[in-house]
mmCIF file of C-alpha atoms in Angstrom:
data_model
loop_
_atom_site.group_PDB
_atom_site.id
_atom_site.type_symbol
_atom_site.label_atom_id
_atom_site.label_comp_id
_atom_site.label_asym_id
_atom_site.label_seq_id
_atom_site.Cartn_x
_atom_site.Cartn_y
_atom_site.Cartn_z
ATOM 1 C CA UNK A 1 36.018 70.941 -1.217
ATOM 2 C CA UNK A 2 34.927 67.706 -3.050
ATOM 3 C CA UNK A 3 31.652 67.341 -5.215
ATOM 4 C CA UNK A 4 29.167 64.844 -2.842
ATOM 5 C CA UNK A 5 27.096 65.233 -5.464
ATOM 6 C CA UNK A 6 29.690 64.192 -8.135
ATOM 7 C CA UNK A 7 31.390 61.061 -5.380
ATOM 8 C CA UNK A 8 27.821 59.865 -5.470
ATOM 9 C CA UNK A 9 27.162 59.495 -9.041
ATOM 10 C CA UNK A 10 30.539 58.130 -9.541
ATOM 11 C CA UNK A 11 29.656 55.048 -6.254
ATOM 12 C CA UNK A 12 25.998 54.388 -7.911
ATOM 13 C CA UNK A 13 27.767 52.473 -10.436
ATOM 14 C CA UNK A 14 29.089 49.235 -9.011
ATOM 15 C CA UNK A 15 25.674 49.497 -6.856
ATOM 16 C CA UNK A 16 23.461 49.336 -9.479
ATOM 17 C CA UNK A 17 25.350 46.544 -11.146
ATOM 18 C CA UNK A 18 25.271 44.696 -7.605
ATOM 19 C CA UNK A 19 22.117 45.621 -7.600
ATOM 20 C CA UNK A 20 21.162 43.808 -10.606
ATOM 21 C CA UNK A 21 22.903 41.136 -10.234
ATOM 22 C CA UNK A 22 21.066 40.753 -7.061
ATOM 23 C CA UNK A 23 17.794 40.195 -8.893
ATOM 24 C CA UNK A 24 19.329 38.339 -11.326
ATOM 25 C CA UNK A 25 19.991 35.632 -8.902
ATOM 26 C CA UNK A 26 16.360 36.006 -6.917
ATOM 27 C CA UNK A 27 14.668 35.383 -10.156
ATOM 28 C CA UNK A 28 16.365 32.575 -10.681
ATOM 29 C CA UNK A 29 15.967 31.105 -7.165
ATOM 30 C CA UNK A 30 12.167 31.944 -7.357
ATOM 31 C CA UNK A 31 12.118 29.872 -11.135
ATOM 32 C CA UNK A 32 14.020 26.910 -9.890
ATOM 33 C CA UNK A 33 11.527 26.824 -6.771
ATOM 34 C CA UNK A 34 8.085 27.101 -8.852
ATOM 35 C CA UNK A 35 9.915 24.295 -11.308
ATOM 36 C CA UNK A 36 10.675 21.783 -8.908
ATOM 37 C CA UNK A 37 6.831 21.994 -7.849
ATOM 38 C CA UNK A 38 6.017 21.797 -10.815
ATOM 39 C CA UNK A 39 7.681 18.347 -11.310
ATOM 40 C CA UNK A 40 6.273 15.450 -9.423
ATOM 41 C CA UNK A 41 8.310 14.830 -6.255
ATOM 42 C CA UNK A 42 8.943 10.817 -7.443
ATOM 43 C CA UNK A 43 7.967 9.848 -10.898
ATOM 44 C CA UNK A 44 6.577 7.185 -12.583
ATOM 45 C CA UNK A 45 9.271 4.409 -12.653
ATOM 46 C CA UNK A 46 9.052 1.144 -14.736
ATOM 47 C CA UNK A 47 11.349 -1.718 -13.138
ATOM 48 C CA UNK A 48 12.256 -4.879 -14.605
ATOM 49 C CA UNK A 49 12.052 -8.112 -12.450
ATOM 50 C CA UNK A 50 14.512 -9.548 -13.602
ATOM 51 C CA UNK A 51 17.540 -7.167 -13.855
ATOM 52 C CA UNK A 52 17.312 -7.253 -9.869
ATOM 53 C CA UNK A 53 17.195 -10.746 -9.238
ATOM 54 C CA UNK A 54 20.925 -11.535 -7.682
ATOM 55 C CA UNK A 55 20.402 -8.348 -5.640
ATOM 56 C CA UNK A 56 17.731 -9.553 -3.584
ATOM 57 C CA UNK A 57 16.959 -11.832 -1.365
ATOM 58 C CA UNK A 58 16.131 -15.783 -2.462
ATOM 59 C CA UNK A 59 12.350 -15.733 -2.124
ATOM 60 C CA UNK A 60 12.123 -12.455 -4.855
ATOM 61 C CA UNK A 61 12.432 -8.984 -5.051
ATOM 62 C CA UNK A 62 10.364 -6.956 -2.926
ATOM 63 C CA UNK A 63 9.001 -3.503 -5.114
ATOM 64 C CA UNK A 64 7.241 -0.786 -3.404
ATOM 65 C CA UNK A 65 6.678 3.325 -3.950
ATOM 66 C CA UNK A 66 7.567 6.244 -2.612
ATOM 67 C CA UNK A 67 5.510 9.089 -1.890
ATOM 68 C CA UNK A 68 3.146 10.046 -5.188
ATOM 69 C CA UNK A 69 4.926 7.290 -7.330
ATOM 70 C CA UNK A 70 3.872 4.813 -9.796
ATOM 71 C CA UNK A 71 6.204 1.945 -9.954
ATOM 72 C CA UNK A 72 5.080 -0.388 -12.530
ATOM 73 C CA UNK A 73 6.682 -3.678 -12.635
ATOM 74 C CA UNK A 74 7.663 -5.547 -15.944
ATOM 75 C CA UNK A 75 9.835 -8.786 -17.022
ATOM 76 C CA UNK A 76 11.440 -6.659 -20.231
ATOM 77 C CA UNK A 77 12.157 -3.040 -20.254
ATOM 78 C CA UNK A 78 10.885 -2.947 -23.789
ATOM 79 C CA UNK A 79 8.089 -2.866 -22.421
ATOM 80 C CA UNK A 80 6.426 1.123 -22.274
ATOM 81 C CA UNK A 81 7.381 2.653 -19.054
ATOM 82 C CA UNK A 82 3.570 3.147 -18.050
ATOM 83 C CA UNK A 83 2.692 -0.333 -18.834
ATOM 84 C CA UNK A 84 1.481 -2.576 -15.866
ATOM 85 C CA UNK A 85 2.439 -5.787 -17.019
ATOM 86 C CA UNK A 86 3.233 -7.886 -13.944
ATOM 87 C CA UNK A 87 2.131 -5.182 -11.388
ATOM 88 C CA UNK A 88 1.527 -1.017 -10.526
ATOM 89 C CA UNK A 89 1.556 0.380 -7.263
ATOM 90 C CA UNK A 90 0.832 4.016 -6.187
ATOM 91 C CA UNK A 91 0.556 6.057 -2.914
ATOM 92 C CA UNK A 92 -0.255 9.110 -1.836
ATOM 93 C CA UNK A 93 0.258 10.705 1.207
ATOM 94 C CA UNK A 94 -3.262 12.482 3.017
ATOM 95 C CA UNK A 95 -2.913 16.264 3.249
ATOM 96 C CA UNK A 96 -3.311 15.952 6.958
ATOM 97 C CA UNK A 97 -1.201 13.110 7.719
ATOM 98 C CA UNK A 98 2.318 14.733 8.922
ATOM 99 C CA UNK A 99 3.663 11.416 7.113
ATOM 100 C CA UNK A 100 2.146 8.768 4.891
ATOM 101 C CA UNK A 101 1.267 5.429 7.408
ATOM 102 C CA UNK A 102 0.905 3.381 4.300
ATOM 103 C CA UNK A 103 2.827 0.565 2.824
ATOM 104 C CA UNK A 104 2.175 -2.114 -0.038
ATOM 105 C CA UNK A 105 4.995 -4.178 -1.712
ATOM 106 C CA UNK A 106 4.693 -6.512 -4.747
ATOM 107 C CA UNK A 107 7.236 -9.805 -4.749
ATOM 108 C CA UNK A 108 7.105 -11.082 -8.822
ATOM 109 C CA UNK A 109 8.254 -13.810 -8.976
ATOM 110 C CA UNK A 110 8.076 -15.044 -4.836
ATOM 111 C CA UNK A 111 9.967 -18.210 -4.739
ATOM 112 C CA UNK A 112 10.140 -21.095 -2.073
ATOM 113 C CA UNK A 113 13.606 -22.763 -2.211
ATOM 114 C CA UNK A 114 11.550 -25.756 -4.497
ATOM 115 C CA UNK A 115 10.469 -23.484 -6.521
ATOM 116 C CA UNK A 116 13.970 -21.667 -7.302
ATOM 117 C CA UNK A 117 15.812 -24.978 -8.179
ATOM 118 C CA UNK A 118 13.447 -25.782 -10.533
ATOM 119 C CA UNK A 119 13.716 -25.037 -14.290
ATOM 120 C CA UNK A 120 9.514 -25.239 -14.336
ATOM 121 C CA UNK A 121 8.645 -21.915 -11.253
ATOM 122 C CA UNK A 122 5.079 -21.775 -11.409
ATOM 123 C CA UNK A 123 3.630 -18.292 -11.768
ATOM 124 C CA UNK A 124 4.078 -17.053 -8.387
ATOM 125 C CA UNK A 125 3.460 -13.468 -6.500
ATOM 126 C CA UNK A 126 3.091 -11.979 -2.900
ATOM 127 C CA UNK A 127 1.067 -8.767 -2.759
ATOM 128 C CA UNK A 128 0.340 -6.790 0.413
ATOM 129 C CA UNK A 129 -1.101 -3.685 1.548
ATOM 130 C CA UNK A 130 -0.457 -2.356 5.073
ATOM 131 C CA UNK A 131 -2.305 0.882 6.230
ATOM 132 C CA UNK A 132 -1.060 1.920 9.516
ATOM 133 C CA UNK A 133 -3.260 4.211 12.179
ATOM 134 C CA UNK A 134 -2.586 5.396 15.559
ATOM 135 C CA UNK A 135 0.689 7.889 16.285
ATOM 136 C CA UNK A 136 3.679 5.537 15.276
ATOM 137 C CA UNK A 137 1.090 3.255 12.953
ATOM 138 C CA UNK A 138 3.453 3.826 9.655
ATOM 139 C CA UNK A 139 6.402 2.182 12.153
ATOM 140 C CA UNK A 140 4.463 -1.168 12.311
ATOM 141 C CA UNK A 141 3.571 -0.750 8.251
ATOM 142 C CA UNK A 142 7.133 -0.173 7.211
ATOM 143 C CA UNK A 143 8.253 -3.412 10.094
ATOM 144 C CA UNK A 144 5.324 -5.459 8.522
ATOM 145 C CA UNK A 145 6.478 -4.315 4.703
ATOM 146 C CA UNK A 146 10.261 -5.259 5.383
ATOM 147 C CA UNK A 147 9.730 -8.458 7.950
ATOM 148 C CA UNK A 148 6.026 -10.526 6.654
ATOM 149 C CA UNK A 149 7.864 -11.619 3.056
ATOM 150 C CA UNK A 150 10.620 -13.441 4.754
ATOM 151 C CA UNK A 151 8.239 -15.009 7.436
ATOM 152 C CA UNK A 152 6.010 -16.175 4.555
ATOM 153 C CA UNK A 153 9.123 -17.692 2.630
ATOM 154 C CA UNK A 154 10.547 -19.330 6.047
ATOM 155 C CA UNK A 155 6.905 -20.886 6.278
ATOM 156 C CA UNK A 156 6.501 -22.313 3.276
ATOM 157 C CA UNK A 157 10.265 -23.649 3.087
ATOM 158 C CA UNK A 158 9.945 -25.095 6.816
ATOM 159 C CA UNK A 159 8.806 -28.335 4.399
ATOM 160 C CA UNK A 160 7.986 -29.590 1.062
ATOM 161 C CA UNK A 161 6.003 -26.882 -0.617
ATOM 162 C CA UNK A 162 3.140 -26.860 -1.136
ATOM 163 C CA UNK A 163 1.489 -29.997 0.146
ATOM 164 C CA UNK A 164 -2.165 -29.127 0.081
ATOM 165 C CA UNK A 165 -4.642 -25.651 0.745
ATOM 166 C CA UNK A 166 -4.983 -26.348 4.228
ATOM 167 C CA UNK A 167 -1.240 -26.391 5.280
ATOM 168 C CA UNK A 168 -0.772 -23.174 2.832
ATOM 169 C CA UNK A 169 -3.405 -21.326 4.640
ATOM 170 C CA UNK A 170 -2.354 -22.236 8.092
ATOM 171 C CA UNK A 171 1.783 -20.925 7.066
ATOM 172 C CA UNK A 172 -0.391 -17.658 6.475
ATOM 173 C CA UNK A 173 -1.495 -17.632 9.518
ATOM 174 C CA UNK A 174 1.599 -18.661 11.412
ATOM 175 C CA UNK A 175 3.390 -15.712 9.474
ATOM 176 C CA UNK A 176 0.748 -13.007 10.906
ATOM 177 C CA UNK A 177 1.023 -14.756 14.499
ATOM 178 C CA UNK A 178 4.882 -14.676 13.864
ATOM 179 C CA UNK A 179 4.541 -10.804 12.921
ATOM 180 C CA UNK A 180 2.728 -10.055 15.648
ATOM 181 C CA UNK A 181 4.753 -11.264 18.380
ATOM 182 C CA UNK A 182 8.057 -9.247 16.855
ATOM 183 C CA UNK A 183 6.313 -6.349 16.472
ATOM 184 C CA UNK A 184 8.699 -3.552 18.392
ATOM 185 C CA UNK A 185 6.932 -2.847 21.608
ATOM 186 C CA UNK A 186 7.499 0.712 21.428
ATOM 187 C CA UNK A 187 5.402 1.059 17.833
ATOM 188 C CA UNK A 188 2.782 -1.023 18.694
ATOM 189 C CA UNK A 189 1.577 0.652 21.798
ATOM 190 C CA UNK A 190 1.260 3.609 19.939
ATOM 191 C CA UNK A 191 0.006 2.195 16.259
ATOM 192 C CA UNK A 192 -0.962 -0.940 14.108
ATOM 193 C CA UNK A 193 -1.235 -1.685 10.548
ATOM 194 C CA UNK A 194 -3.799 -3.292 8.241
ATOM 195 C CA UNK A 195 -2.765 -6.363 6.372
ATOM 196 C CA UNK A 196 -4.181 -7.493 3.168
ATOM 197 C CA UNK A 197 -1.798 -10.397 1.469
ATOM 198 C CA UNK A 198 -2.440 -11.972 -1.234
ATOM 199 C CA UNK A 199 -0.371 -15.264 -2.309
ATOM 200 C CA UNK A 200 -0.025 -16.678 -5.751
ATOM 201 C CA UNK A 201 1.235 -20.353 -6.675
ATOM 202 C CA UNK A 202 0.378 -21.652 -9.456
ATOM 203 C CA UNK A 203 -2.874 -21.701 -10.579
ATOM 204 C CA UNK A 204 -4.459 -20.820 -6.990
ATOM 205 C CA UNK A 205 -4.778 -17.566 -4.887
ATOM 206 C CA UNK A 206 -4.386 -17.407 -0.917
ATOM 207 C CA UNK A 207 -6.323 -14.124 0.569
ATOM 208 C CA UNK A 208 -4.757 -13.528 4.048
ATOM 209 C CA UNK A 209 -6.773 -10.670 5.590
ATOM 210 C CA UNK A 210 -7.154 -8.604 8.734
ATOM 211 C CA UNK A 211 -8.447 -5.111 9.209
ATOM 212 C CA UNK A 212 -10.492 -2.786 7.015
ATOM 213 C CA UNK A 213 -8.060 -2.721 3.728
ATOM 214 C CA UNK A 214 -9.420 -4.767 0.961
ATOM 215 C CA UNK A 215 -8.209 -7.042 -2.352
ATOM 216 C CA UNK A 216 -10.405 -7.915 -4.745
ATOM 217 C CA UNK A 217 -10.333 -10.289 -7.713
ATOM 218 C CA UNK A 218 -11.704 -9.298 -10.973
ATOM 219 C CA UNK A 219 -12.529 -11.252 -14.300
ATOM 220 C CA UNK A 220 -12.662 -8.058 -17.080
ATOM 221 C CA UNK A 221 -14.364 -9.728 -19.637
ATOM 222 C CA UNK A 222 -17.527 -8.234 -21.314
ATOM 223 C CA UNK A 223 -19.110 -6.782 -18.155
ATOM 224 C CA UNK A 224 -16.286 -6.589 -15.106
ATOM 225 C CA UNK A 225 -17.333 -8.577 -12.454
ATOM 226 C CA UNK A 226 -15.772 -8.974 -8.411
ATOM 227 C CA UNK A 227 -15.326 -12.637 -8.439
ATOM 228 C CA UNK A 228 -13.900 -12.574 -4.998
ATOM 229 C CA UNK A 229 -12.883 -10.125 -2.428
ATOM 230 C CA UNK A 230 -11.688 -9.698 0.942
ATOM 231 C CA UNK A 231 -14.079 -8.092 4.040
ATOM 232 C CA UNK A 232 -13.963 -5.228 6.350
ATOM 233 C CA UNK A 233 -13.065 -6.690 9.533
ATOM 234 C CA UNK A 234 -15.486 -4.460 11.838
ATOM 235 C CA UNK A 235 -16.129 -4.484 15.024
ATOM 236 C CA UNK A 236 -20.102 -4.744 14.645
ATOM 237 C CA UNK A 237 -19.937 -7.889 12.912
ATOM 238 C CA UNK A 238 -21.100 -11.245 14.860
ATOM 239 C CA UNK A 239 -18.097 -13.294 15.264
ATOM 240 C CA UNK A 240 -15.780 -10.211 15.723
ATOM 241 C CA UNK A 241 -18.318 -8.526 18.385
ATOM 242 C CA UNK A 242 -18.561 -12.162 19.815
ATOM 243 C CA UNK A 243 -14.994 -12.843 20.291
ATOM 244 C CA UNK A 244 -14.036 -9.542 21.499
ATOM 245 C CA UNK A 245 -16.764 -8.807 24.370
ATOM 246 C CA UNK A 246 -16.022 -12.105 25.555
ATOM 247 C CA UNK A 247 -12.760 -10.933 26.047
ATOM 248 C CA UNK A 248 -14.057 -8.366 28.279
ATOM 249 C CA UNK A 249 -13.833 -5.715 25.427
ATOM 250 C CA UNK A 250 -16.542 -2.987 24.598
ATOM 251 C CA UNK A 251 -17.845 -1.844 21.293
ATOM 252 C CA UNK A 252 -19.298 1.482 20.598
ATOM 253 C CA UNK A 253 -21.535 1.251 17.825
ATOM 254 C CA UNK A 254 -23.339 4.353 16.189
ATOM 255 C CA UNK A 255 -27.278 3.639 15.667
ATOM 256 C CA UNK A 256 -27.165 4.884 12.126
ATOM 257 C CA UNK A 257 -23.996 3.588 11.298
ATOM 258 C CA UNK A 258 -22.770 0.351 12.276
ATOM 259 C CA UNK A 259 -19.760 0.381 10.204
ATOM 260 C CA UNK A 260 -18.380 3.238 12.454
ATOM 261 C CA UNK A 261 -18.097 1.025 14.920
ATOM 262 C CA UNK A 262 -15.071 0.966 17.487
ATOM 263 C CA UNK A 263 -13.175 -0.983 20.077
ATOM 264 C CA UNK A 264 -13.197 0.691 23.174
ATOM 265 C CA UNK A 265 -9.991 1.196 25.014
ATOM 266 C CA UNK A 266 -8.390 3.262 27.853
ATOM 267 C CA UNK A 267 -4.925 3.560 27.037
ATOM 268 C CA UNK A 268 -2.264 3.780 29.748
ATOM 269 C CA UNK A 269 0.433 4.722 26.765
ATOM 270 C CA UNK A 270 -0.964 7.387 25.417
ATOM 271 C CA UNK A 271 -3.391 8.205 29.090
ATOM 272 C CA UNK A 272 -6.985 8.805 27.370
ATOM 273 C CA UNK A 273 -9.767 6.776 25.727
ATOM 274 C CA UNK A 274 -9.415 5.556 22.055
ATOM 275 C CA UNK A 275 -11.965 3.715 19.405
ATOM 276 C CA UNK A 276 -10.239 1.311 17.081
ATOM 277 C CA UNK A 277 -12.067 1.264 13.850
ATOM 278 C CA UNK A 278 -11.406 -2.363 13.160
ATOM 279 C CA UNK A 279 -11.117 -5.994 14.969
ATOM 280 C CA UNK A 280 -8.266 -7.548 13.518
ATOM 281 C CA UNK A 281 -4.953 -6.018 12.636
ATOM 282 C CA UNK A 282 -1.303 -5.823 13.610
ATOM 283 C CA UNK A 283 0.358 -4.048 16.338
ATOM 284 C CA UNK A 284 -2.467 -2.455 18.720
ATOM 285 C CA UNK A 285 -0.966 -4.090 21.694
ATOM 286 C CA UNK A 286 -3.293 -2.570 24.238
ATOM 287 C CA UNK A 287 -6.451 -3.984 22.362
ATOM 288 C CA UNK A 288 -4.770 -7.482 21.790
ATOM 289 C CA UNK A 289 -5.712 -7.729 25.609
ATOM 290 C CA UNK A 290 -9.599 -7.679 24.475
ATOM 291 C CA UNK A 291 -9.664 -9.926 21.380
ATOM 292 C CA UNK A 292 -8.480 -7.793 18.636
ATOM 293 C CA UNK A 293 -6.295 -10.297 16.697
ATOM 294 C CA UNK A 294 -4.049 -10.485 14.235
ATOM 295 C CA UNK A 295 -4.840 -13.835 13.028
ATOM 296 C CA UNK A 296 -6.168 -13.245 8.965
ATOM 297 C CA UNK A 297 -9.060 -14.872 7.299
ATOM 298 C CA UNK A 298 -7.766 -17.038 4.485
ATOM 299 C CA UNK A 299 -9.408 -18.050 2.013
ATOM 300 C CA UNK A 300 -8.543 -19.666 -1.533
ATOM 301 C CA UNK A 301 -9.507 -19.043 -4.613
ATOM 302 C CA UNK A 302 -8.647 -21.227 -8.062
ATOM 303 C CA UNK A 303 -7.599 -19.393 -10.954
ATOM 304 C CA UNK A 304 -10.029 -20.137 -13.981
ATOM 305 C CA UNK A 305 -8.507 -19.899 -17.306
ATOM 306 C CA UNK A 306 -9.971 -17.171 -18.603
ATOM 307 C CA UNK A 307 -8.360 -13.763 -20.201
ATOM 308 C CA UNK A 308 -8.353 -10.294 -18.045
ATOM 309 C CA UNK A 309 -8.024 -11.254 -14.543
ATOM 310 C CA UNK A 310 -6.506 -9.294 -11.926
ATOM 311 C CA UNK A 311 -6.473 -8.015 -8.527
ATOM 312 C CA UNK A 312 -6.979 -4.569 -6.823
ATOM 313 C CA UNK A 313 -5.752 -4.377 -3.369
ATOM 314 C CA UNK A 314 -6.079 -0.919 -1.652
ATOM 315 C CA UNK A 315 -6.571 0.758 1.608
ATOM 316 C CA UNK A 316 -9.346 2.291 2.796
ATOM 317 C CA UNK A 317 -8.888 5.486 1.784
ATOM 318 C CA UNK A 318 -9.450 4.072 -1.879
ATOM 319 C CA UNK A 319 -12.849 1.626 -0.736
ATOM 320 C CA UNK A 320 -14.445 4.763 1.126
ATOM 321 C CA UNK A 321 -15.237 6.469 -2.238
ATOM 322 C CA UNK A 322 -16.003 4.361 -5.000
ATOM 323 C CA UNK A 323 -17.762 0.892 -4.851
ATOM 324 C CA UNK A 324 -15.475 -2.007 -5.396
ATOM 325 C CA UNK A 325 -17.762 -2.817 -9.004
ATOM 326 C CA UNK A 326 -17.142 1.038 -9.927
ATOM 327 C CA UNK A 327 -13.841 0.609 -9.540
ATOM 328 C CA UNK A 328 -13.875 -2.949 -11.318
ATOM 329 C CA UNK A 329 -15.402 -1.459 -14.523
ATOM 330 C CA UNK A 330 -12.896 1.884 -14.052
ATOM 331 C CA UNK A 331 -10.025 -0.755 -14.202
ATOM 332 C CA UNK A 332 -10.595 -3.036 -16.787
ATOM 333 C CA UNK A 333 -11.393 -0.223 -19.061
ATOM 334 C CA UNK A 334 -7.846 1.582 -18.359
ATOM 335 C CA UNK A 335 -6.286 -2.145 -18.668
ATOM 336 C CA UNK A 336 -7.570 -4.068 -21.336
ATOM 337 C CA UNK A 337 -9.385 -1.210 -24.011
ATOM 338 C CA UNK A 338 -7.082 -1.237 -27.090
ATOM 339 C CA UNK A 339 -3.876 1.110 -26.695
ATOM 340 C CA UNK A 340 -4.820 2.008 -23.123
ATOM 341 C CA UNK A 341 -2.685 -0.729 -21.329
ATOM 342 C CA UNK A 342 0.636 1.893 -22.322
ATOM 343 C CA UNK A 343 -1.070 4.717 -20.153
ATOM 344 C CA UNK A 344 -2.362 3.320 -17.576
ATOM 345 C CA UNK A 345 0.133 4.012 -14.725
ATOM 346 C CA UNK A 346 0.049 7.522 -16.219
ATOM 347 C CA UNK A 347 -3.887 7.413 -15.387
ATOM 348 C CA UNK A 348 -3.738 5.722 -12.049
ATOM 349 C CA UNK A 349 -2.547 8.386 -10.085
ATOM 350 C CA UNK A 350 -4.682 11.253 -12.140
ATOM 351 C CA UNK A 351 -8.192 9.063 -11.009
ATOM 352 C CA UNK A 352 -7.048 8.810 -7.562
ATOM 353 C CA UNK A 353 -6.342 13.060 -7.578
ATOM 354 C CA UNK A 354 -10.006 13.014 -9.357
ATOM 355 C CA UNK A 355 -11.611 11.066 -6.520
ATOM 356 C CA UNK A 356 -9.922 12.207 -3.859
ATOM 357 C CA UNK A 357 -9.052 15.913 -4.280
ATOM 358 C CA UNK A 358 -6.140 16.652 -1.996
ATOM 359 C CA UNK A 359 -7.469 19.571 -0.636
ATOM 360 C CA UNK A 360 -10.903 17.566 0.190
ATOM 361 C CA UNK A 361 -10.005 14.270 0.965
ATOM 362 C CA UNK A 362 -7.602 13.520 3.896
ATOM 363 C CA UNK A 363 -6.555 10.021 4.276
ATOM 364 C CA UNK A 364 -3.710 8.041 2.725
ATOM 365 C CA UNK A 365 -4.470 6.056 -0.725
ATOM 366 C CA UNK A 366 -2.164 3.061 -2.026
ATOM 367 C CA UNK A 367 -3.105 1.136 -4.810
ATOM 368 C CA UNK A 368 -1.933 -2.057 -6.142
ATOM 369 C CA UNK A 369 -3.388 -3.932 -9.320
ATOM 370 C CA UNK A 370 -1.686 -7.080 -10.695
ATOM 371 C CA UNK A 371 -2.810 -8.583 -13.712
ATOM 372 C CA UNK A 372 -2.795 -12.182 -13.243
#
């Protein structure tokens, strides 16, 4: 009669080597997981304008991030890959967004066809920031990120650019209108977008705003100053509540806080009542009905010759926690203070994690600052 005892022994061999193997292999599962969490999911990535420029499309490249990236944009990679040269942009997704609704995109150079076939381009650029809202509101973002450059380009190439500020500010508002009415049906019942543009030829800038995202322009010397920036479109304000309950539209405004104001709509989409926290913006086809509009105020702004300029465009998400002149001062330090121009993209994305923990603060952020 056989040994069990002994048959055992002699079987625990190959199982304890199995057996370690196993853990061998768990352990390094479990390391490779806590590593890649470690790492950021998209780094910071430095891009050179003009490496791209026969892969894209005649008016320019168009640059934006992914989620929790820092693209910074430069004419020479020998320049440090956390420089911001001709451009950063950053976003990060809110912690209780199931995906990120914004968008921004940065065009360096943006070229009409004049402008291309000439050996003297003026210094040219097309900035934008689109924050979307509502269900499907990163649909219209992403449609307004990949469709508003090439409506801006057709505009200005429809004839000799760029005759005088009044024609330039009306393309702008042609491209918005043109935007709007392509706008897939099935997004914008169920979501909009913000857009804040900003234009550069030459030696002048054209601010093409609607809804609550903002852009400002800042001159860095000595004490930063906001020079210029764009406003809130709110509900609350005169010519917006004007325009819109003459439309038949209603406006719910809190007593203690006007800018929580909202545009009052029953929805037959999504079959309940819904505020819209702003008067102008893109998509929101149920509220175009009442006089929310898409059409942008545009101003223009000259360029003065002067060193440390630049703009800051960002959604809300950014505006709701710092004021624009904190943010000014924050800015220019990280741009222009000797040997801090090499880590600012590096810093960017730190400050916003500093002002906006993700465990506290739940909305999107995208920033874009372009040093003029």
């Amino acid at each position: 009669m056989p040994d069990d005892t002994l048959m055992t022994k002699k079987k625990s061999v190959p199982f304890i080597l199995l057996q370690f193997a196993s853990c061998i292999f768990v352990t390094f599962l479990l390391s490779t997981f806590i590593l890649l969490n470690l790492i950021p999911a998209a780094p910071q990535l430095l891009l050179d304008a003009n490496k791209f420029s026969n892969e894209c499309p005649a008016y320019g490249c168009i640059f934006s991030p992914k989620e929790n990236q820092t693209v910074t944009l430069s004419s020479s990679t020998q320049f440090p890959t956390t420089s911001c040269q001709l451009g950063c942009l950053f976003t990060r997704q809110g912690p209780s967004h199931a995906v990120n609704q914004d968008r921004s995109f940065l065009i360096r150079p943006f070229l009409t066809q004049q402008q291309a076939k000439s050996t003297h381009k003026d210094e040219s650029f097309l900035v934008a920031i689109l924050d979307g809202h509502g269900v499907l509101g990163h649909e219209v973002a992403e449609f307004a990120r990949t469709e508003l450059p090439r409506i801006v380009a057709d505009k200005l190439n429809a004839r000799q650019c760029c005759q005088s500020d009044d024609w330039i500010q009306q393309q702008l508002k042609d491209a918005f209108a043109e935007l709007q009415k392509y706008v897939p049906v099935h997004s914008g019942q169920r979501g909009g977008c913000t857009a804040s543009v900003t234009l550069r030829i030459g030696e002048k800038l054209y601010f093409a705003n609607a809804g609550d995202s903002r852009t400002i322009l800042v001159h860095g010397k000595l004490n930063a100053t906001v020079v210029y920036h764009t406003r809130f479109d709110k509900p609350h304000l005169p010519d917006e509540r004007a325009r819109i309950e003459g439309r038949g539209g209603k406006i719910h405004t809190p007593p203690q806080n006007s800018a929580m104001s909202r545009v009052i709509v029953f929805s037959k989409v999504a079959n309940e009542t819904i505020g819209l926290a702003m008067s102008r913006s893109v998509g929101d086809l149920e509220w175009k009905k009442i006089g929310v509009t898409a059409e942008p105020i545009v101003d223009v702004v000259p360029i003065e010759s002067i060193d440390r300029q630049f703009l800051v465009a960002a959604s809300d998400g950014l505006w709701d926690l710092r004021r624009m002149e904190f943010l000014a001062r924050r800015f220019t330090n990280d741009l222009y203070e000797p040997g801090r121009d090499t880590t600012f993209a590096e810093k960017l994305p730190l400050f916003v994690d500093r002002i906006a923990p993700r465990k506290g603060y739940r909305d999107d952020i995208s920033v874009v600052v372009v040093p003029l």
